Structure formats: C-alpha cells, structure tokens
XYZ file of C-alpha atoms in Angstrom:
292
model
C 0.000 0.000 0.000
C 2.556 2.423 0.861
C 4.695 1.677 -2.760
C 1.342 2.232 -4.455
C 0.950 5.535 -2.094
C 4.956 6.387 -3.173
C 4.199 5.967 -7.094
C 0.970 7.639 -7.213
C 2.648 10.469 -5.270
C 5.507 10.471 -8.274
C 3.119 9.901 -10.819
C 1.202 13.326 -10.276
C 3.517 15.991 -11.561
C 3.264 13.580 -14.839
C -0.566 13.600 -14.374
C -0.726 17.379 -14.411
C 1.601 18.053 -17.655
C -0.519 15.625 -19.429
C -3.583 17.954 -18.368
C -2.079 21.090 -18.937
C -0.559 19.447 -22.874
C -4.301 18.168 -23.569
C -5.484 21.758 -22.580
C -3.085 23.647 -24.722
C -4.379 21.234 -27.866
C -8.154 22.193 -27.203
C -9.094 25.442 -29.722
C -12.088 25.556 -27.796
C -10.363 26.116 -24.586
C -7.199 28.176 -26.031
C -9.882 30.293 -28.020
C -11.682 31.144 -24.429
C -8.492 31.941 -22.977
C -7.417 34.118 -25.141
C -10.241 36.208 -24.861
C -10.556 36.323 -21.320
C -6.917 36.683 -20.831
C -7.908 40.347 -23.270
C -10.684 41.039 -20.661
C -8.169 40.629 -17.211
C -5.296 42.389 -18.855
C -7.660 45.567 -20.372
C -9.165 45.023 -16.158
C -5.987 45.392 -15.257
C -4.112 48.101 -17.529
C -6.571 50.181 -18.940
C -7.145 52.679 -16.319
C -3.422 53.659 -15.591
C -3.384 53.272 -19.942
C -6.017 55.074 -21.048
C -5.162 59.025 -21.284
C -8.834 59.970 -19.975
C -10.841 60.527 -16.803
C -13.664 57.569 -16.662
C -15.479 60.015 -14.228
C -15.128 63.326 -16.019
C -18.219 65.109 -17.291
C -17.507 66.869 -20.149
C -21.580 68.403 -21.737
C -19.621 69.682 -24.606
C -18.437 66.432 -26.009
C -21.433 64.242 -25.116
C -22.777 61.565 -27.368
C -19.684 62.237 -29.650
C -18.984 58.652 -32.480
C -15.622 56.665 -32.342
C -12.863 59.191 -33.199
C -8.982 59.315 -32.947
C -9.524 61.743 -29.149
C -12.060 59.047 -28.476
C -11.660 55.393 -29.616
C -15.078 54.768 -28.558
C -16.809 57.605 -28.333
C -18.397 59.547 -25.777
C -21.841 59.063 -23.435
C -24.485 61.005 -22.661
C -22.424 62.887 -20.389
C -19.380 63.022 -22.231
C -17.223 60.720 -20.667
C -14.616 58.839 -22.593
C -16.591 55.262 -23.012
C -13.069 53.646 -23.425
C -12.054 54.853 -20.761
C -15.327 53.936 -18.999
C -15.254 50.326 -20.200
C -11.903 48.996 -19.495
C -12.977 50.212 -15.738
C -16.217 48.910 -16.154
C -14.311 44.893 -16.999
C -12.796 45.554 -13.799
C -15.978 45.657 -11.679
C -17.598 43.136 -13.916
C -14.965 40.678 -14.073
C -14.220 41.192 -9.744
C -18.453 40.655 -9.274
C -18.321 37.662 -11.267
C -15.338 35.651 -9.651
C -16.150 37.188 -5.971
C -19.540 36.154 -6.259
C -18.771 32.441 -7.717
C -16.193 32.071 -4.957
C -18.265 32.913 -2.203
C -20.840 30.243 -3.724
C -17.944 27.873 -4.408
C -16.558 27.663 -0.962
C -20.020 27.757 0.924
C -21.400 25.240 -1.125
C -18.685 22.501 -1.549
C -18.157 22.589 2.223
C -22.113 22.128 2.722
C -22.608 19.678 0.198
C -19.032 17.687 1.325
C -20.473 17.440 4.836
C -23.774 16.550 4.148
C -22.744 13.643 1.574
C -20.234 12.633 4.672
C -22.763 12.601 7.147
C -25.235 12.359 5.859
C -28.506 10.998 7.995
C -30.480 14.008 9.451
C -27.991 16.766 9.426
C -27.189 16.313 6.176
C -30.838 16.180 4.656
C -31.955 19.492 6.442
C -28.278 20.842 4.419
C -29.641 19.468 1.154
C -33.394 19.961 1.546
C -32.562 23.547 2.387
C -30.269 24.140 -0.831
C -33.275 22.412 -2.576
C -35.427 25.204 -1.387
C -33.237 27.956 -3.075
C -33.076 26.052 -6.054
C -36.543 26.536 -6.304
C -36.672 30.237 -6.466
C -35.439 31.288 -10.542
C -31.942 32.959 -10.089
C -32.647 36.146 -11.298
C -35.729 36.650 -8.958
C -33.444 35.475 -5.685
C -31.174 37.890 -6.197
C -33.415 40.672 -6.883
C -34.821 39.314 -3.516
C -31.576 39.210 -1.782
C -30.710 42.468 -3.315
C -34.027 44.470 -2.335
C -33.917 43.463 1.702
C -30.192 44.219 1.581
C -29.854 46.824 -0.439
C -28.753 48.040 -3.768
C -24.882 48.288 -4.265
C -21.706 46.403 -5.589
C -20.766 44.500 -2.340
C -24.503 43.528 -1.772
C -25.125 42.159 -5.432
C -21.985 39.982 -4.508
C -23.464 38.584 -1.393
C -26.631 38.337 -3.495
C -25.580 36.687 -6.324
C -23.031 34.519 -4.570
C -26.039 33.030 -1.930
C -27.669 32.262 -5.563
C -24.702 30.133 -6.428
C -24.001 27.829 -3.231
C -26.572 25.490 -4.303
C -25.403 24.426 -7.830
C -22.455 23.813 -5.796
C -23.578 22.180 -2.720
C -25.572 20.119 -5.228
C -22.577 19.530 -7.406
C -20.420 18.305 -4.230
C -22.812 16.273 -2.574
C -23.478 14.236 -5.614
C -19.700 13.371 -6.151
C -18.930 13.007 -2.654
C -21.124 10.560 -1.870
C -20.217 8.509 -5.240
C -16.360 9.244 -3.672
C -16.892 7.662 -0.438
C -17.722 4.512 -1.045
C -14.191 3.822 -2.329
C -11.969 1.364 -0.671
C -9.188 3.783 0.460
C -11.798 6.300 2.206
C -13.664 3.036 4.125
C -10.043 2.296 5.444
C -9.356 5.132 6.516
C -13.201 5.498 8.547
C -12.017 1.827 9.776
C -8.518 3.240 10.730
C -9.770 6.323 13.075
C -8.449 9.514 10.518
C -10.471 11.838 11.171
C -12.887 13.050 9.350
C -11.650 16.659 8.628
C -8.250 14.834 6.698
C -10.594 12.900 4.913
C -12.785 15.351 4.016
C -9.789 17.737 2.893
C -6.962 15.316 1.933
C -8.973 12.000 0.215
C -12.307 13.442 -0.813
C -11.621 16.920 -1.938
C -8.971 16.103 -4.525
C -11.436 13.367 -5.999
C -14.326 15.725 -6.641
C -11.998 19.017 -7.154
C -11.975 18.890 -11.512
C -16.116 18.702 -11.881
C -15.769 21.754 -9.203
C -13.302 23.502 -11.430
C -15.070 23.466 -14.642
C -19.165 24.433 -12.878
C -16.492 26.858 -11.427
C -15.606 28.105 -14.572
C -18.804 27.667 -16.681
C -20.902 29.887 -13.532
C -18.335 32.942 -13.217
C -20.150 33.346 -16.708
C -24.181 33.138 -15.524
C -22.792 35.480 -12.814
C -21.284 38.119 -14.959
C -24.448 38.211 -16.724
C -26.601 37.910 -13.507
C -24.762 40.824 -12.278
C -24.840 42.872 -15.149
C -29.014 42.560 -15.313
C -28.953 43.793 -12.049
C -26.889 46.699 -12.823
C -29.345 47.284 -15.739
C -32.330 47.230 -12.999
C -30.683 49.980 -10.839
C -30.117 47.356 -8.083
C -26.543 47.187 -8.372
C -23.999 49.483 -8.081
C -25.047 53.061 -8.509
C -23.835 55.845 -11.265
C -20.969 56.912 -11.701
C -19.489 53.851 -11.578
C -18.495 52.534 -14.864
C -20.417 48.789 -14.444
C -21.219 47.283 -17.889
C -24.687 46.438 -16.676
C -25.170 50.069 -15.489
C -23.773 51.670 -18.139
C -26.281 49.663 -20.724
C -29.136 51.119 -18.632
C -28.250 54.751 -19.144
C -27.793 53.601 -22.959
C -31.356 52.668 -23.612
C -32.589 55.924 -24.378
C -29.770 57.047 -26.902
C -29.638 53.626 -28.878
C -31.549 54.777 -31.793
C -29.204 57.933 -32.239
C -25.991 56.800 -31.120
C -25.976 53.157 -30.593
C -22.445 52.844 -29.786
C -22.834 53.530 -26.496
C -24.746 50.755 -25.872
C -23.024 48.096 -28.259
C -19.422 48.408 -26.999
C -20.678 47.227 -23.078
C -22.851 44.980 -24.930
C -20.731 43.515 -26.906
C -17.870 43.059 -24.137
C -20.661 41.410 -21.774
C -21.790 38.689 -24.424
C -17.548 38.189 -25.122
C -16.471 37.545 -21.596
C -19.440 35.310 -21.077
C -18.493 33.091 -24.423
C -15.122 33.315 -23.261
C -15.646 31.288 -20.013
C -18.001 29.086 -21.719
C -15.538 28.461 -24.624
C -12.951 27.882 -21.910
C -15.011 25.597 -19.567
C -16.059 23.317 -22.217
C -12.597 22.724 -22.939
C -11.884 22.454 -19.355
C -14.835 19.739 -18.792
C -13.340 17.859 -22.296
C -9.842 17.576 -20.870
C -10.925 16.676 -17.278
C -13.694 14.159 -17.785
C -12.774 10.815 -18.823
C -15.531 9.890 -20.331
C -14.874 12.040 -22.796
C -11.301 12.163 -23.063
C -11.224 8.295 -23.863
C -13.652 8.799 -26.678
C-alpha cells in the first residue's frame, strides 16, 4: 500500500503536464483563454493606460462617435466610453469571480459534509439548498438584493447566496459517489479523522467537476450581475459597471448606438469566453470524454 501511495505520489507531476498538454491542444479552450486573458489584462491596464478621466463630465463632447480623441466615443455625459469600459471589466470581471467564490466555498463545504454525514444533518443541508433552487436565479437575487440593499458588495453577497446550491448540489453528488471507495472506508475503519478525509482524500477526488461548474458559472454570474446593474439594483452611477452603463444607454440607442453596443458587446464576449474555456476544461478533465 505504501509503494502504491509512493508511485501515485511520483506519478502526479506527470498527471498534471498531461492535463495542462491536452489543454493547450483544445481550440475551444485556447480560443476562451485568449479572450478572457484580453478582458483581465484591459481590467488590469486600462485605467493607468487610457489618457482619460472615466469620471469626467464633459456636456460639450457628449454623445460624440468613435474618433482618434475618443476610440469609442463619448456618453451622454461626455465621458470617454473607453475609458469607462476597461474600468467597467474591472468591476464586472471582480463581481463575477467574488460572487462564484463565495458560492464555491459555501457550497462545496455544505454539500461535502452533508454527503459525509449524511442521515439528518445532512438532509436538512440538502433539503434547504433544494429550497433555493426553487426560487429562478434572477428573482433570488433581486430578492436578496431588495432586503439588503442596492450596491456592488450587496449584489456579490446576493448573487453569490444564488450560487451555493449548484455547488452544494454539485459536491454532494460526487462526494457521496467518492466515499464509497476502498481507500476512504479504510481510513473510517482506521480512526483519521474526518476533517483529513474530508480535505486530503475526498476533496482532490471531486476538485476537476468543481473547477469546470467553477468556470462555466463565473459566466451566468457576470451576466446575472450585469441585469442587475441594468435594474438599478446594483452598483449606482458613476461607476463605470457594464450592466449600469447599458441602462443609461437605452434611451440614446436609436441615435448613437455605440454607447450601448461596446458594453454589450464586451458582456456577451467575456461570457463566451468562459463558456468556450469551460467546455474545454470539462473535455480535458472528464474521462468519459477524453477516452472517446
């Protein structure tokens, strides 16, 4: 047992290459990355790159087309909208990973413990995840959102609470198919306890189908949170939130629809982008379908 421990020990560094090789040889999933590697970097860069304020009103300018002062134009208020939108993928992209972490962490360790334990304790866990399942997405945040209040940090908590069930759901399911394996009914038999077999022999066993809802919901989530910018429940103007700045767009579309294609446009990329990229993610990680 322990030689089989020892190789299986060497064995992973080999394990993860071979991963990491069949990644780099799916378009699908090189094709996501690329794009969402655009979106983090223009998060990242584009305010301390771009020569103008995102927050200064200029009446004179407002509503102006794409132009060589003004790659994409101006708003209503005359604000650069470049300027405005590589800002704006900063909020977006730090709502949308937040807000699938919070439901990440919260809902593996719920759904790990109740597939563990299960009897009682863990039925009132499930049953209760089952009951926010039942409420549409959209509508449980707005929910969330109206007793709390509207703002950034409280469509987070909103949107995140929204998440923990598809993963409490998603690690109960694979936990309980993971404990029934020889090594983890040893240990039981052997006294570990069950914290080191909950994080040490179960966790790495359900971690890749955790990875790739991980990567596939940052998407519904950047689109959850942008609808409830576009509502007025999220964060408030000025701030330069894709889902916001669509909102104050509606009424100038007809005139000067630029204003409300470019956050359009960068809201339907970054979501293809994760899809494109978790698809290839679930392809390489699955081996069901990586033996077909």
């Amino acid at each position: 047992m322990a030689d089989q421990m020892a190789a299986t020990t060497r064995l992973r560094p080999q394990v993860r290459w071979r991963y990491l090789r069949e990644l780099a040889r799916s378009y699908t999933a090189i094709s996501g990355a690329i794009i969402l590697a655009f979106f983090v970097l223009v998060a990242i860069f584009s305010p301390s790159i771009v020569p103008h304020d995102p927050y200064k009103i200029s009446p004179a300018e407002r509503l102006q087309p794409p132009s060589a002062e003004h790659w994409m134009g101006t708003d209503e208020l005359g604000r650069d909208l470049m300027a405005r939108m590589g800002l704006g993928a900063r909020f977006s992209l730090l709502v949308g990973f937040s807000a699938t972490s919070i439901g990440l962490i919260i809902g593996t360790v719920l759904g790990m413990i109740a597939a563990y334990i299960s009897g009682r304790l863990g039925e009132v866990v499930m049953r209760s995840m089952d009951v926010l399942m039942a409420f549409p997405g959209f509508l449980l945040a707005i929910t969330i959102v109206a007793m709390l209040g509207p703002g950034l940090i409280n469509v987070v908590i909103a949107v995140g609470i929204d998440t923990i069930p598809t993963f409490a759901r998603l690690a109960y399911g694979t936990t309980l198919s993971a404990k029934e394996n020889e090594y983890i009914l040893a240990a039981r038999a052997l006294g570990v306890r069950p914290t080191t077999i909950l994080g040490r022999h179960l966790f790495p066993n359900i971690v890749s189908p955790l990875i790739v809802q991980y990567t596939l919901r940052v998407a519904t989530v950047i689109l959850l949170a942008a609808g409830l910018g576009f509502l007025g429940l999220g964060a408030k103007s000025p701030t330069p939130e894709w889902g916001i700045m669509l909102a104050d767009a509606r009424s100038y579309m007809r005139t000067t629809p630029h204003v409300a294609i470019f956050p359009g446009v960068a809201i339907a990329l970054v979501a293809l982008s994760l899809n494109l990229f978790g698809d290839g993610l679930r392809d390489v990680l699955d081996p069901r379908l990586r033996n077909r």
